[in-house]
CSV table of C-alpha atoms in Angstrom, one decimal:
chain,number,residue,atom,x,y,z
A,1,UNK,CA,159.0,54.7,5.5
A,2,UNK,CA,159.9,53.8,8.5
A,3,UNK,CA,158.6,54.4,12.2
A,4,UNK,CA,160.1,55.7,15.4
A,5,UNK,CA,158.4,55.5,18.8
A,6,UNK,CA,159.9,57.8,21.5
A,7,UNK,CA,158.7,57.0,25.1
A,8,UNK,CA,159.4,59.7,27.3
A,9,UNK,CA,158.8,59.1,30.9
A,10,UNK,CA,161.1,61.5,32.7
A,11,UNK,CA,162.1,65.4,32.2
A,12,UNK,CA,165.8,65.0,31.8
A,13,UNK,CA,166.1,64.5,28.2
A,14,UNK,CA,165.0,67.2,26.2
A,15,UNK,CA,167.8,68.0,24.0
A,16,UNK,CA,167.8,64.4,22.6
A,17,UNK,CA,164.5,63.9,22.2
A,18,UNK,CA,165.0,66.5,20.1
A,19,UNK,CA,167.8,65.8,18.1
A,20,UNK,CA,166.9,62.3,17.6
A,21,UNK,CA,163.7,63.5,16.5
A,22,UNK,CA,164.7,65.9,14.3
A,23,UNK,CA,167.3,63.6,12.8
A,24,UNK,CA,165.0,60.6,12.1
A,25,UNK,CA,162.6,62.8,10.5
A,26,UNK,CA,165.6,64.5,7.9
A,27,UNK,CA,165.6,61.0,6.6
A,28,UNK,CA,162.1,60.3,5.9
A,29,UNK,CA,161.4,58.2,9.5
A,30,UNK,CA,157.8,58.8,11.0
A,31,UNK,CA,158.6,60.1,14.4
A,32,UNK,CA,155.5,59.5,17.8
A,33,UNK,CA,155.7,60.7,20.9
A,34,UNK,CA,154.2,59.6,23.8
A,35,UNK,CA,154.9,61.2,27.1
A,36,UNK,CA,153.9,60.2,30.7
A,37,UNK,CA,155.4,60.1,34.2
A,38,UNK,CA,157.7,63.1,34.4
A,39,UNK,CA,157.6,63.1,31.1
A,40,UNK,CA,154.8,65.0,30.4
A,41,UNK,CA,156.7,68.2,32.0
A,42,UNK,CA,158.5,68.2,28.5
A,43,UNK,CA,154.9,68.1,26.9
A,44,UNK,CA,154.8,72.0,26.4
A,45,UNK,CA,158.7,72.4,25.3
A,46,UNK,CA,158.4,69.4,22.6
A,47,UNK,CA,155.8,71.0,21.0
A,48,UNK,CA,157.2,74.1,21.0
A,49,UNK,CA,160.1,73.0,19.5
A,50,UNK,CA,159.0,69.5,17.1
A,51,UNK,CA,156.0,71.2,15.9
A,52,UNK,CA,154.9,69.5,12.6
A,53,UNK,CA,157.9,67.0,13.4
A,54,UNK,CA,156.4,64.5,15.3
A,55,UNK,CA,152.8,63.3,16.4
A,56,UNK,CA,152.8,63.9,20.2
A,57,UNK,CA,150.7,62.5,22.7
A,58,UNK,CA,150.9,62.6,26.4
A,59,UNK,CA,149.8,60.4,29.2
A,60,UNK,CA,146.2,62.6,31.1
A,61,UNK,CA,146.5,61.1,34.5
A,62,UNK,CA,150.1,61.5,34.5
A,63,UNK,CA,149.9,65.2,33.0
A,64,UNK,CA,146.9,66.0,35.8
A,65,UNK,CA,149.0,65.0,38.8
A,66,UNK,CA,151.3,67.6,37.7
A,67,UNK,CA,149.3,70.2,36.6
A,68,UNK,CA,150.1,70.1,33.0
A,69,UNK,CA,147.2,70.2,31.0
A,70,UNK,CA,145.9,71.9,27.6
A,71,UNK,CA,149.2,71.5,26.0
A,72,UNK,CA,148.4,73.3,22.7
A,73,UNK,CA,150.4,70.9,19.8
A,74,UNK,CA,149.3,67.5,22.1
A,75,UNK,CA,146.7,65.0,22.3
A,76,UNK,CA,145.6,64.1,25.2
A,77,UNK,CA,145.3,60.8,26.2
A,78,UNK,CA,145.8,57.1,28.0
A,79,UNK,CA,147.9,54.5,28.1
A,80,UNK,CA,145.9,53.2,24.6
A,81,UNK,CA,147.9,55.6,22.9
A,82,UNK,CA,151.4,54.3,24.0
A,83,UNK,CA,150.3,50.8,23.2
A,84,UNK,CA,149.4,52.1,19.7
A,85,UNK,CA,152.5,53.8,19.5
A,86,UNK,CA,154.8,50.4,20.5
A,87,UNK,CA,152.7,48.5,18.1
A,88,UNK,CA,153.5,50.8,14.7
A,89,UNK,CA,156.5,51.6,15.7
A,90,UNK,CA,159.5,50.0,14.2
A,91,UNK,CA,162.0,50.7,16.8
A,92,UNK,CA,161.5,52.1,20.3
A,93,UNK,CA,163.5,54.6,22.7
A,94,UNK,CA,163.1,55.7,26.1
A,95,UNK,CA,163.9,58.7,27.4
B,1,UNK,CA,171.4,39.4,15.6
B,2,UNK,CA,172.8,43.0,15.7
B,3,UNK,CA,171.9,45.0,19.1
B,4,UNK,CA,172.1,48.2,19.9
B,5,UNK,CA,172.9,50.1,23.4
B,6,UNK,CA,171.8,53.5,24.2
B,7,UNK,CA,173.4,54.6,27.6
B,8,UNK,CA,171.6,58.2,28.0
B,9,UNK,CA,173.4,60.9,30.5
B,10,UNK,CA,172.1,60.3,33.7
B,11,UNK,CA,171.7,56.6,33.8
B,12,UNK,CA,173.2,54.5,36.7
B,13,UNK,CA,174.7,51.6,34.6
B,14,UNK,CA,174.4,48.6,37.3
B,15,UNK,CA,172.8,45.8,36.2
B,16,UNK,CA,172.6,47.2,32.5
B,17,UNK,CA,176.8,46.1,32.3
B,18,UNK,CA,176.0,42.6,32.7
B,19,UNK,CA,173.2,42.5,30.1
B,20,UNK,CA,175.7,44.0,27.5
B,21,UNK,CA,178.7,42.1,28.5
B,22,UNK,CA,176.1,38.7,28.4
B,23,UNK,CA,175.0,39.8,25.3
B,24,UNK,CA,178.1,39.7,23.7
B,25,UNK,CA,178.6,36.9,22.0
B,26,UNK,CA,180.0,35.5,18.3
B,27,UNK,CA,176.6,35.3,17.0
B,28,UNK,CA,175.9,39.5,18.1
B,29,UNK,CA,177.1,42.5,16.9
B,30,UNK,CA,176.9,44.5,20.2
B,31,UNK,CA,176.8,48.5,19.7
B,32,UNK,CA,177.1,50.9,22.6
B,33,UNK,CA,176.6,54.4,22.2
B,34,UNK,CA,176.4,56.8,25.0
B,35,UNK,CA,175.0,60.1,24.9
B,36,UNK,CA,176.6,61.8,27.1
B,37,UNK,CA,179.3,61.5,25.1
B,38,UNK,CA,178.4,61.9,21.7
B,39,UNK,CA,175.8,63.6,20.5
B,40,UNK,CA,175.6,62.5,17.1
B,41,UNK,CA,171.8,62.0,16.4
B,42,UNK,CA,171.9,61.1,12.7
B,43,UNK,CA,174.3,58.6,13.3
B,44,UNK,CA,172.4,57.1,16.3
B,45,UNK,CA,168.9,56.9,14.0
B,46,UNK,CA,170.6,55.3,11.2
B,47,UNK,CA,171.9,52.9,13.9
B,48,UNK,CA,168.8,52.8,15.3
B,49,UNK,CA,167.4,51.6,12.4
B,50,UNK,CA,170.2,49.2,11.3
B,51,UNK,CA,169.9,47.2,14.7
B,52,UNK,CA,167.7,44.3,15.5
B,53,UNK,CA,167.1,45.2,19.0
B,54,UNK,CA,167.0,48.5,20.5
B,55,UNK,CA,168.0,49.3,24.3
B,56,UNK,CA,167.8,52.6,26.1
B,57,UNK,CA,169.2,53.0,29.5
C,1,UNK,CA,155.6,45.5,10.7
C,2,UNK,CA,151.8,44.5,9.8
C,3,UNK,CA,149.3,43.8,12.6
C,4,UNK,CA,151.3,41.1,13.9
C,5,UNK,CA,151.2,41.1,17.7
C,6,UNK,CA,155.1,42.8,19.1
C,7,UNK,CA,156.2,41.1,21.9
C,8,UNK,CA,157.2,43.8,24.3
C,9,UNK,CA,159.4,43.9,27.6
C,10,UNK,CA,159.2,46.5,29.9
C,11,UNK,CA,162.0,46.3,32.7
C,12,UNK,CA,160.8,47.1,36.1
C,13,UNK,CA,163.9,49.3,38.3
C,14,UNK,CA,163.5,52.0,40.2
C,15,UNK,CA,159.6,53.0,39.3
C,16,UNK,CA,157.5,50.0,39.5
C,17,UNK,CA,154.1,51.7,39.8
C,18,UNK,CA,154.7,53.2,36.5
C,19,UNK,CA,156.1,50.2,35.0
C,20,UNK,CA,153.4,47.8,36.1
C,21,UNK,CA,150.9,50.7,34.9
C,22,UNK,CA,152.7,51.0,31.7
C,23,UNK,CA,152.9,47.3,31.2
C,24,UNK,CA,149.1,46.8,31.4
C,25,UNK,CA,148.3,49.1,29.4
C,26,UNK,CA,150.5,48.3,26.6
C,27,UNK,CA,148.5,45.6,26.3
C,28,UNK,CA,145.1,47.2,24.5
C,29,UNK,CA,147.2,46.0,20.7
C,30,UNK,CA,146.9,42.9,21.2
C,31,UNK,CA,150.6,42.6,21.7
C,32,UNK,CA,152.4,40.1,23.9
C,33,UNK,CA,153.9,41.8,27.1
C,34,UNK,CA,155.9,40.7,29.7
C,35,UNK,CA,157.2,42.5,32.5
C,36,UNK,CA,161.1,41.7,34.3
C,37,UNK,CA,161.7,43.3,37.9
C,38,UNK,CA,165.4,43.5,37.5
C,39,UNK,CA,164.8,45.9,40.9
C,40,UNK,CA,164.2,45.9,44.5
C,41,UNK,CA,161.4,43.2,45.4
C,42,UNK,CA,157.7,44.7,44.5
C,43,UNK,CA,156.3,46.9,47.0
C,44,UNK,CA,152.3,46.1,48.1
C,45,UNK,CA,151.2,49.4,47.7
C,46,UNK,CA,148.8,51.5,45.8
C,47,UNK,CA,147.8,49.6,42.5
C,48,UNK,CA,151.0,47.4,42.3
C,49,UNK,CA,149.3,43.6,43.4
C,50,UNK,CA,146.1,45.0,41.2
C,51,UNK,CA,148.6,45.2,38.1
C,52,UNK,CA,150.4,42.2,39.0
C,53,UNK,CA,147.3,40.3,39.3
C,54,UNK,CA,145.6,41.9,35.9
C,55,UNK,CA,149.1,41.3,34.0
C,56,UNK,CA,148.8,37.3,35.3
C,57,UNK,CA,145.5,37.3,34.2
C,58,UNK,CA,146.1,38.4,30.9
C,59,UNK,CA,149.0,36.1,30.2
C,60,UNK,CA,151.7,38.3,30.2
C,61,UNK,CA,155.0,36.8,31.3
C,62,UNK,CA,156.5,38.2,34.8
C,63,UNK,CA,159.6,37.7,35.3
C,64,UNK,CA,162.1,38.6,38.4
C,65,UNK,CA,165.2,38.1,39.5
C,66,UNK,CA,163.5,38.5,43.5
C,67,UNK,CA,162.2,35.5,45.1
C,68,UNK,CA,160.5,37.4,47.2
C,69,UNK,CA,158.2,38.7,44.0
C,70,UNK,CA,155.2,36.2,44.3
C,71,UNK,CA,153.6,35.5,40.9
C,72,UNK,CA,156.4,36.1,39.1
C,73,UNK,CA,158.7,33.6,37.8
C,74,UNK,CA,162.0,33.7,39.2
C,75,UNK,CA,165.2,34.3,36.8
C,76,UNK,CA,169.0,34.7,37.6
C,77,UNK,CA,170.2,38.0,36.4
C,78,UNK,CA,172.3,36.1,34.0
C,79,UNK,CA,169.4,34.2,32.7
C,80,UNK,CA,168.0,37.4,32.0
C,81,UNK,CA,170.0,39.1,28.8
C,82,UNK,CA,169.6,36.2,26.6
C,83,UNK,CA,166.0,35.9,27.2
C,84,UNK,CA,165.4,39.6,26.3
C,85,UNK,CA,166.7,38.4,22.8
C,86,UNK,CA,163.1,37.4,22.0
C,87,UNK,CA,161.5,40.9,21.9
C,88,UNK,CA,160.8,43.5,19.7
C,89,UNK,CA,160.9,46.3,21.7
C,90,UNK,CA,162.7,46.2,25.0
C,91,UNK,CA,161.2,49.3,27.3
C,92,UNK,CA,163.7,49.8,30.6
C,93,UNK,CA,161.4,51.7,33.1
């Protein structure tokens, strides 16, 4: 089983992120998503759409600047979670 | 080396084209996947894991 | 891929501040992080100068196509594509 990391730093590609995640899970890959910058604006939508499909974490610093908080289904974190994702992932894509 | 360049819908290519062109060498197998035109996510995932290096522009 | 350090390239384009902040953060797992500025010269506002300095202190590669970027190794756009082939992950920002 391989690991896919998805860095989300814009709010433009919700459907692509969901599509890639579901396709990766369908063939047995683990998916981790880290949201920062404007990507945190997708936090609740991604949690709603990908519950159980991916491990979701977001940058608290970015989120607080955008009045995003208490996202159910995602872990509030820091750039450390991004570093862990990049370190552990076999492949990384950016949306 | 297998290289995948994923081009997102709203990307302004600019110097991305330069990078892709310069990596198209005999030793490299370069694939371009344009998400604006192609939503075959299963194929995209296959390509991601079959590639040595992945760029998302 | 085990616990070996990864080589990670962060490509700076239009959001310099967030790209630099992220690059500093990516060092936290012991990976080898480099930044490539392919956009405008780095603005000396906010935390940019501190983040550039921190990347230098951490021996991260700092490359730029702009002569105005102090502390960065100058590259031509023609040399960037081959250099990027050295990395495990490339994160354009």
